[in-house]
Amino acid sequence: LQLPPLSMCRSNKSPWVCLTCSSVHCGRYVNGHAKKHYEDAQIPLTNHKKSEKQDKVQHTVCMDCSSYSTYCYRCDDFVVNDTKLGLVQKVREHLQNLENSAFTADRHRKRKLLENSSLNSKLLKVNGSTTAICATGLRNLGNTCFMNAILQSLSNIEQFCCYFKELPAVELRNGKTAGRRTYHTRSQGDNNVSLVEEFRKTLCALWQGSQTAFSPESLFYVVWKIMPNFRGYQQQDAHEFMRYLLDHLHLELQDGFNGVSHSAILQENSTLSASNKCCINGASTVVTAIFGGILQNEVNCLICGTESRKFDPFLDLSLDIPSQFRSKRSKNQENGPVCSLRDCLRSFTDLEELDETELYMCHKCKKKQKSTKKFWIQKLPKVLCLHLKRFHWTAYLRNKVDTYVEFPLRGLDMKCYLLEPENSGPENCLYDLAAVVVHHGSGVGSGHYTAYATHEGRWFHFNDSTVTLTDEETVVKAKAYILFYVERQAKAGSDKL
């Protein structure tokens, strides 16, 4: 099998080879030319008589050259079947051999470049010595930058990332296939895929010092399996993906992993003690122990003064950008003050009167009445995730609020938003930025996501396969979409928001 270059577009992302004629096209994650190849092959069949054999020219089965998964367009699903002679496995082994030989040659070429070039972009001078940047990028499978930005951000939240990386590996196949590469398919049962396992593998692949970007196809296949909203290759919302990801990790961890209950493991972990846990939808897991906080929702009837209180667990806080700042786009724009994260937090927690569409059912008045609402934070999480609501509906369009929001890199003080601030020590209310996700472009269904994150005191910019060193001045100028703040542990400076 000789693989020709992609024949319909110049994209080299996610190449799929037709197992009938060996032609290579971009797969369903990119421009879908592999599907067009299948559809074009069906046109001559429409003129054939029903008695004629039509299966000889149907180019229905193809293979992803990166993950080696087999897909049938006729079934519209991934398949695990093979021919009696095992021809699919032979193609798979041939592709693996091609990949291994190409990888060996590429590694040798890059080693020579590192030896001969002192200006390589992946090199960094630390204390007078030159070292390679250890960060690893993530391949874009076709508009999957929303996933890559979230994965890179989570990989730089040390306590959360280390928990998954230290989990034991799980072999999803047994017997004759043990030790071989696992091919996840949408046609397999739910028990044969594990989001926790693929998430663990992805995190382990990052920060290994590899100069080659990691391809998260296996994780994306599992995402397709258990999160139907993210099937396809259109642009998705990074915040929505993050919430689905954390929720499904939480649910799977509750069900146990490799025969061990994760709630039991969590209770034995001294750094994630019971006092730090926040229960959301059942037993606590590392997700709720790290990201879980509690809000107090306080509603007061304006007619009789009756007060209603409700406690709501949260994994992140979605903050409106106040309307008076929505016309401002640049940090240096002179028409009025710059919007700050404090303004967004104050807008979220300040007392507000509910409008006519949100009348409160007062139990004392026995009818819906005008009322006021206020949020207090009853419990702060270890990692405070703040989502700035940049997308909103106007008529039939979902527009983006492109306002620059000023945010601190260190010393975000959350004490004034607490319900009982006197019960919290000064250090427990201070947060330092760990990562920030940025959306570039004008619409939620378009544009591009990247992430900034700090690792061992240095800031990196993660743009899919490309990882570059950056500085604090560049980070603070970013138009943040999602901010990840980590609770400060050791005593530090007193600079605050």
XYZ file of C-alpha atoms in Angstrom:
497
model
C 0.000 0.000 0.000
C 1.485 3.306 -1.132
C -0.246 6.383 0.285
C -0.590 9.208 -2.267
C -0.913 12.825 -1.074
C -4.323 14.227 -0.148
C -6.091 14.591 -3.483
C -8.806 17.211 -2.869
C -7.354 19.740 -0.435
C -4.026 20.693 1.011
C -4.890 19.747 4.575
C -2.655 17.144 6.188
C -4.835 16.853 9.281
C -6.623 13.574 10.020
C -5.924 11.741 6.717
C -8.315 8.839 5.986
C -7.385 6.132 3.470
C -10.063 4.368 1.397
C -9.638 0.598 1.879
C -11.055 -0.047 -1.594
C -8.817 2.109 -3.803
C -6.133 3.412 -1.347
C -6.884 7.072 -2.120
C -6.313 9.428 0.808
C -8.652 12.253 1.792
C -9.160 14.425 4.842
C -11.533 12.812 7.324
C -14.722 13.910 9.025
C -12.797 16.137 11.455
C -11.615 18.490 8.706
C -13.362 19.146 5.350
C -15.060 15.772 4.990
C -13.510 14.902 1.607
C -13.360 11.201 2.542
C -17.154 11.282 2.766
C -17.374 13.094 -0.592
C -15.220 10.340 -2.096
C -17.726 7.770 -0.801
C -20.687 9.782 -2.128
C -19.072 10.249 -5.561
C -18.541 6.488 -5.801
C -22.283 5.921 -5.372
C -23.333 8.006 -8.412
C -22.662 5.319 -11.088
C -24.642 2.827 -9.033
C -27.947 4.655 -9.540
C -28.085 3.537 -13.192
C -27.410 -0.126 -12.435
C -30.162 -2.656 -12.472
C -31.159 -4.193 -9.173
C -29.956 -7.589 -10.354
C -26.406 -6.346 -10.879
C -23.838 -6.683 -8.135
C -23.078 -3.254 -6.741
C -20.757 -4.033 -3.872
C -17.611 -4.172 -6.001
C -17.289 -0.418 -6.472
C -18.701 0.878 -3.189
C -15.900 2.786 -1.452
C -17.605 2.669 1.925
C -14.843 1.701 4.355
C -11.846 3.856 5.243
C -9.231 4.011 7.978
C -7.958 6.956 10.011
C -4.213 6.998 9.326
C -3.534 8.568 12.729
C -5.621 6.448 15.110
C -6.035 3.391 12.786
C -9.758 3.252 13.575
C -11.946 1.897 10.761
C -15.076 3.747 9.663
C -17.936 2.668 7.394
C -19.901 5.457 5.710
C -22.664 3.027 4.775
C -23.229 2.230 8.461
C -22.253 5.777 9.492
C -20.274 4.336 12.374
C -16.865 3.080 13.434
C -16.521 -0.711 13.098
C -14.349 -3.400 14.676
C -15.026 -6.221 12.201
C -12.246 -7.572 10.010
C -12.180 -9.831 6.948
C -11.595 -13.553 7.331
C -8.020 -13.046 6.146
C -7.467 -10.172 8.574
C -6.772 -7.685 5.780
C -7.794 -4.643 7.841
C -5.256 -5.547 10.529
C -2.580 -5.947 7.834
C -3.291 -2.427 6.566
C -3.170 -1.183 10.136
C 0.207 -2.833 10.770
C 1.566 -1.451 7.483
C 0.518 2.081 8.433
C 2.094 1.644 11.867
C 5.363 0.577 10.242
C 5.274 3.619 7.958
C 4.600 5.855 10.940
C 7.392 4.313 13.018
C 9.950 4.677 10.228
C 8.888 8.262 9.571
C 9.010 9.022 13.289
C 12.515 7.586 13.592
C 13.749 9.673 10.650
C 12.029 12.794 12.005
C 13.499 12.270 15.466
C 16.988 11.890 13.969
C 16.502 15.086 11.922
C 15.324 17.054 14.958
C 18.201 15.770 17.068
C 20.649 17.140 14.484
C 18.831 20.466 14.442
C 19.047 20.707 18.226
C 22.728 19.896 18.120
C 23.542 22.382 15.345
C 21.235 25.311 16.111
C 21.517 27.519 19.178
C 18.559 29.627 18.016
C 15.978 26.856 18.115
C 12.598 28.223 19.285
C 12.164 25.308 21.669
C 15.264 26.221 23.677
C 15.347 28.319 26.807
C 18.228 29.705 28.834
C 17.856 29.033 32.538
C 20.637 30.069 34.939
C 23.071 30.297 32.069
C 22.371 26.799 30.703
C 20.223 25.970 27.676
C 17.321 23.551 28.148
C 14.489 22.410 25.899
C 10.915 23.524 26.562
C 9.160 20.504 28.017
C 5.629 21.526 26.990
C 3.816 19.406 24.386
C 1.174 20.731 22.005
C -2.098 19.055 21.013
C -3.003 18.360 17.397
C -6.126 20.022 16.059
C -8.391 17.286 14.710
C -10.498 19.833 12.842
C -11.982 22.717 14.879
C -11.029 20.966 18.140
C -9.136 23.986 19.497
C -11.954 24.368 22.067
C -10.990 20.978 23.528
C -7.228 21.564 23.284
C -7.412 24.875 25.172
C -9.361 23.283 28.039
C -7.078 20.220 28.212
C -3.938 22.375 28.332
C -5.468 24.560 31.054
C -6.457 21.575 33.203
C -3.035 19.993 32.690
C -1.491 23.016 34.429
C -3.676 22.760 37.527
C -1.152 20.674 39.419
C -3.281 19.052 42.107
C -6.019 18.077 39.655
C -3.629 16.855 36.963
C -1.425 14.823 39.335
C -4.434 12.950 40.690
C -5.271 11.529 37.249
C -1.666 10.907 36.237
C -1.138 8.798 39.369
C -4.153 6.578 38.669
C -3.355 2.992 37.598
C -3.687 2.315 33.877
C -6.673 0.245 32.806
C -6.512 -2.239 29.942
C -9.824 -2.006 28.137
C -9.253 -5.264 26.255
C -8.243 -8.688 27.484
C -7.013 -12.004 26.127
C -5.377 -12.049 22.713
C -5.583 -8.274 22.285
C -3.934 -7.440 25.615
C -1.052 -5.081 25.146
C -2.155 -3.933 21.708
C -3.375 -0.469 20.882
C -7.037 -0.010 21.801
C -9.326 1.211 19.044
C -12.316 3.009 20.496
C -15.445 2.879 18.365
C -18.917 4.323 18.634
C -20.332 0.850 17.912
C -18.870 -0.610 21.117
C -20.839 -0.784 24.327
C -20.617 1.900 27.000
C -18.566 -0.404 29.239
C -15.738 -0.492 26.682
C -14.886 3.206 26.808
C -13.552 5.191 29.724
C -13.325 8.972 29.733
C -11.186 8.861 32.884
C -8.687 6.511 31.246
C -8.334 8.528 28.029
C -8.159 11.772 30.010
C -5.398 10.202 32.126
C -3.459 9.122 29.026
C -3.721 12.597 27.510
C -2.470 14.302 30.664
C 0.423 11.837 30.883
C 1.392 12.654 27.286
C 1.717 16.362 28.082
C 4.829 17.855 29.747
C 6.947 14.888 28.676
C 9.397 16.999 26.674
C 8.216 15.640 23.321
C 8.927 17.933 20.377
C 6.014 16.339 18.486
C 2.438 17.387 19.240
C 0.224 14.740 20.828
C -2.886 13.693 18.925
C -5.913 13.230 21.260
C -8.015 11.124 18.834
C -8.764 8.376 21.355
C -10.053 10.916 23.874
C -12.126 12.627 21.183
C -13.712 9.306 20.158
C -14.793 8.749 23.761
C -16.133 12.308 23.871
C -18.182 11.485 20.773
C -19.444 8.323 22.448
C -20.633 9.842 25.719
C -21.197 13.498 24.751
C -23.343 13.515 21.567
C -23.434 17.342 21.585
C -19.779 17.369 20.499
C -20.018 14.943 17.581
C -18.914 16.357 14.269
C -16.167 18.779 13.427
C -17.820 22.171 13.825
C -16.526 24.744 16.309
C -17.868 24.266 19.849
C -17.993 26.419 22.974
C -14.979 25.816 25.233
C -16.886 26.591 28.435
C -19.695 24.208 27.531
C -17.137 21.503 26.766
C -15.351 22.074 30.073
C -18.609 21.681 32.024
C -19.568 18.492 30.165
C -16.048 17.110 30.635
C -15.941 17.787 34.387
C -19.493 16.502 34.899
C -18.801 13.225 33.068
C -15.445 12.724 34.810
C -17.272 13.255 38.108
C -19.985 10.718 37.225
C -17.522 8.102 36.007
C -15.311 8.493 39.071
C -18.327 7.936 41.310
C -18.995 4.602 39.583
C -15.488 3.425 40.438
C -12.452 2.848 38.269
C -10.499 -0.380 37.900
C -12.599 -1.917 40.665
C -11.652 0.766 43.196
C -14.094 3.395 44.419
C -12.677 6.849 43.821
C -14.629 8.273 46.705
C -12.697 5.845 48.910
C -9.384 6.914 47.367
C -10.362 10.531 47.845
C -11.063 10.038 51.547
C -7.607 8.529 52.023
C -5.898 11.444 50.303
C -4.798 13.871 52.997
C -4.572 16.803 50.576
C -8.220 16.360 49.620
C -9.738 15.856 53.040
C -13.422 15.730 53.871
C -13.436 19.365 54.965
C -12.513 20.389 51.432
C -15.154 18.329 49.644
C -18.261 19.677 47.979
C -20.872 17.098 47.033
C -22.479 17.639 43.622
C -24.812 14.984 42.201
C -23.878 12.231 44.645
C -20.605 11.252 46.298
C -17.605 13.559 46.214
C -14.783 13.041 43.706
C -11.559 14.856 42.858
C -13.623 17.074 40.531
C -15.794 18.436 43.333
C -12.919 18.419 45.827
C -10.891 20.724 43.560
C -13.503 22.823 41.716
C -16.506 22.514 44.029
C -17.814 25.516 45.937
C -21.178 26.484 47.435
C -23.333 29.542 46.762
C -26.078 30.894 48.995
C -28.991 32.209 46.958
C -30.935 34.726 49.047
C -34.374 35.939 47.800
C -36.483 38.555 49.641
C -40.136 39.332 48.947
C -40.572 43.106 48.515
C -44.196 42.962 49.727
C -43.978 41.089 53.020
C -40.222 40.876 53.561
C -40.117 37.058 53.705
C -36.607 35.740 53.104
C -35.815 32.488 51.294
C -32.360 30.914 51.330
C -31.040 28.100 49.160
C -27.570 26.578 48.911
C -26.333 25.696 45.415
C -23.093 23.794 44.683
C -21.007 25.061 41.753
C -17.963 24.037 39.731
C -17.531 27.456 38.126
C -19.083 30.920 38.254
C -20.471 32.547 35.099
C -20.065 36.316 35.314
C -21.797 38.976 33.220
C -19.725 41.813 31.831
C -21.625 44.887 33.110
C -23.577 46.636 30.344
C -21.798 49.990 30.847
C -18.519 48.378 29.705
C -19.795 46.396 26.716
C -18.862 49.017 24.122
C -15.230 49.071 25.279
C -12.917 46.807 23.277
C -9.399 47.929 24.139
C -7.564 48.251 27.445
C -6.170 51.605 26.326
C -9.489 53.045 25.143
C -10.034 56.407 26.828
C -13.839 56.629 27.067
C -14.314 55.799 30.723
C -12.772 53.341 33.187
C -11.555 49.896 32.181
C -13.760 46.952 33.179
C -12.113 44.800 35.848
C -12.768 41.341 37.193
C -13.902 43.038 40.411
C -16.675 44.788 38.402
C -17.863 41.419 37.063
C -17.775 39.773 40.498
C -19.603 42.727 42.071
C -22.280 42.551 39.345
C -22.709 38.834 40.130
C -23.011 39.218 43.905
C -24.729 42.610 44.254
C -28.359 42.856 45.324
C -30.662 43.029 42.299
C -34.409 43.341 41.801
C -35.912 40.557 39.725
C -37.873 41.709 36.678
C -41.468 40.855 35.798
C -40.482 37.602 34.086
C -38.775 36.303 37.249
C -41.426 36.949 39.905
C -40.797 35.018 43.123
C -43.457 32.656 44.517
C -43.743 33.909 48.087
C -44.956 31.186 50.460
C -46.314 33.731 52.920
C -48.174 35.849 50.320
C -49.232 32.638 48.493
C -48.559 34.227 45.102
C -45.774 35.511 42.874
C -44.394 38.827 44.069
C -41.674 41.295 43.217
C -38.488 40.383 45.018
C -34.744 40.947 45.275
C -31.963 38.404 44.835
C -28.408 38.259 46.149
C -25.643 35.691 45.920
C -23.124 34.979 48.667
C -20.275 32.492 48.426
C -20.730 30.097 51.315
C -17.643 27.997 50.465
C -14.755 28.819 48.145
C -13.188 26.028 46.039
C -9.514 25.126 45.834
C -9.557 26.146 42.170
C -11.855 29.036 41.344
C -13.017 28.859 37.727
C -14.510 32.117 36.438
C -16.347 32.186 33.109
C -16.922 35.590 31.509
C -20.203 35.549 29.594
C -18.988 36.910 26.282
C -21.746 35.380 24.149
C -25.352 36.516 24.371
C -28.483 36.356 22.249
C -29.863 39.420 20.497
C -32.949 38.697 18.383
C -31.872 35.653 16.327
C -28.125 36.145 16.621
C -25.610 35.143 19.269
C -23.189 38.044 19.525
C -19.851 38.317 21.281
C -18.974 40.913 23.928
C -15.401 41.794 22.984
C -14.718 44.028 25.995
C -11.293 43.800 27.589
C -11.603 42.743 31.254
C -8.661 43.518 33.509
C -7.672 40.579 35.737
C -4.859 40.033 38.265
C -2.155 37.410 37.911
C -1.736 37.219 41.686
C -3.651 38.003 44.831
C -7.288 37.837 43.708
C -9.028 38.514 47.032
C -12.438 36.810 47.355
C -13.035 37.588 51.046
C -15.561 40.393 50.456
C -17.827 37.996 48.529
C -17.979 35.410 51.327
C -21.088 34.851 53.435
C -19.029 34.495 56.629
C -15.603 36.043 55.926
C -14.685 35.988 59.619
C -14.496 32.172 59.479
C -11.833 32.182 56.747
C -8.164 32.913 57.189
C -6.563 35.624 55.025
C -4.610 33.142 52.917
C -7.698 31.006 52.132
C -9.285 33.884 50.218
C -6.313 34.763 47.994
C -6.006 33.196 44.546
C -3.262 33.187 41.913
C -3.906 32.691 38.195
C -2.958 29.283 36.783
C -4.486 29.415 33.292
C -6.693 31.514 31.028
C -8.626 30.475 27.902
C -9.017 33.090 25.157
C -11.511 33.122 22.278
C -10.256 34.885 19.137
C -12.912 35.952 16.634
C -16.447 37.305 16.574
C -18.815 34.348 17.013
C -19.228 31.263 19.193
C -19.567 29.028 16.118
C -16.390 30.398 14.580
C -13.073 31.846 15.682
C -10.288 30.088 17.514
C -9.375 29.142 21.099
C -5.935 29.296 22.694
C -4.765 29.129 26.296
C -2.118 30.716 28.498
C -0.879 28.772 31.508
C 1.928 28.948 34.024
C 4.211 25.998 34.700
C 7.106 26.059 37.169
C 7.133 29.856 37.202
C 7.073 30.354 33.412
C 4.115 31.350 31.225
C 3.334 29.407 28.054
C 0.957 30.062 25.165
C -0.811 26.918 23.926
C -2.070 27.237 20.348
C -2.980 23.670 19.335
C 0.278 22.024 18.160
C 2.373 25.124 18.852
C 3.632 25.935 22.353
C 5.660 29.093 22.920
C 7.141 30.834 25.917
C 5.522 34.152 26.732
C 5.627 36.790 29.468
C 3.249 38.192 32.054
C 2.750 41.423 30.090
C 1.310 39.455 27.171
C -0.946 37.364 29.417
C -2.569 40.325 31.189
C -3.463 41.898 27.823
C -5.496 38.841 26.773
C -9.274 39.114 26.452
C -10.043 36.315 28.870
C -12.963 33.933 28.386
C -12.286 31.411 31.191
C -9.953 32.081 34.137
C -8.566 29.384 36.450
C -7.401 30.695 39.840
C -5.666 28.417 42.354
C -6.020 28.972 46.100
C -2.823 30.373 47.554
C -1.237 27.998 50.060
C 1.978 29.600 51.286
C 2.208 33.152 52.606
C 3.126 35.635 49.921
C 2.850 39.311 49.069
C -0.194 41.338 49.920
C -1.024 42.585 46.427
C -4.729 42.183 45.865
C -7.394 42.779 43.253
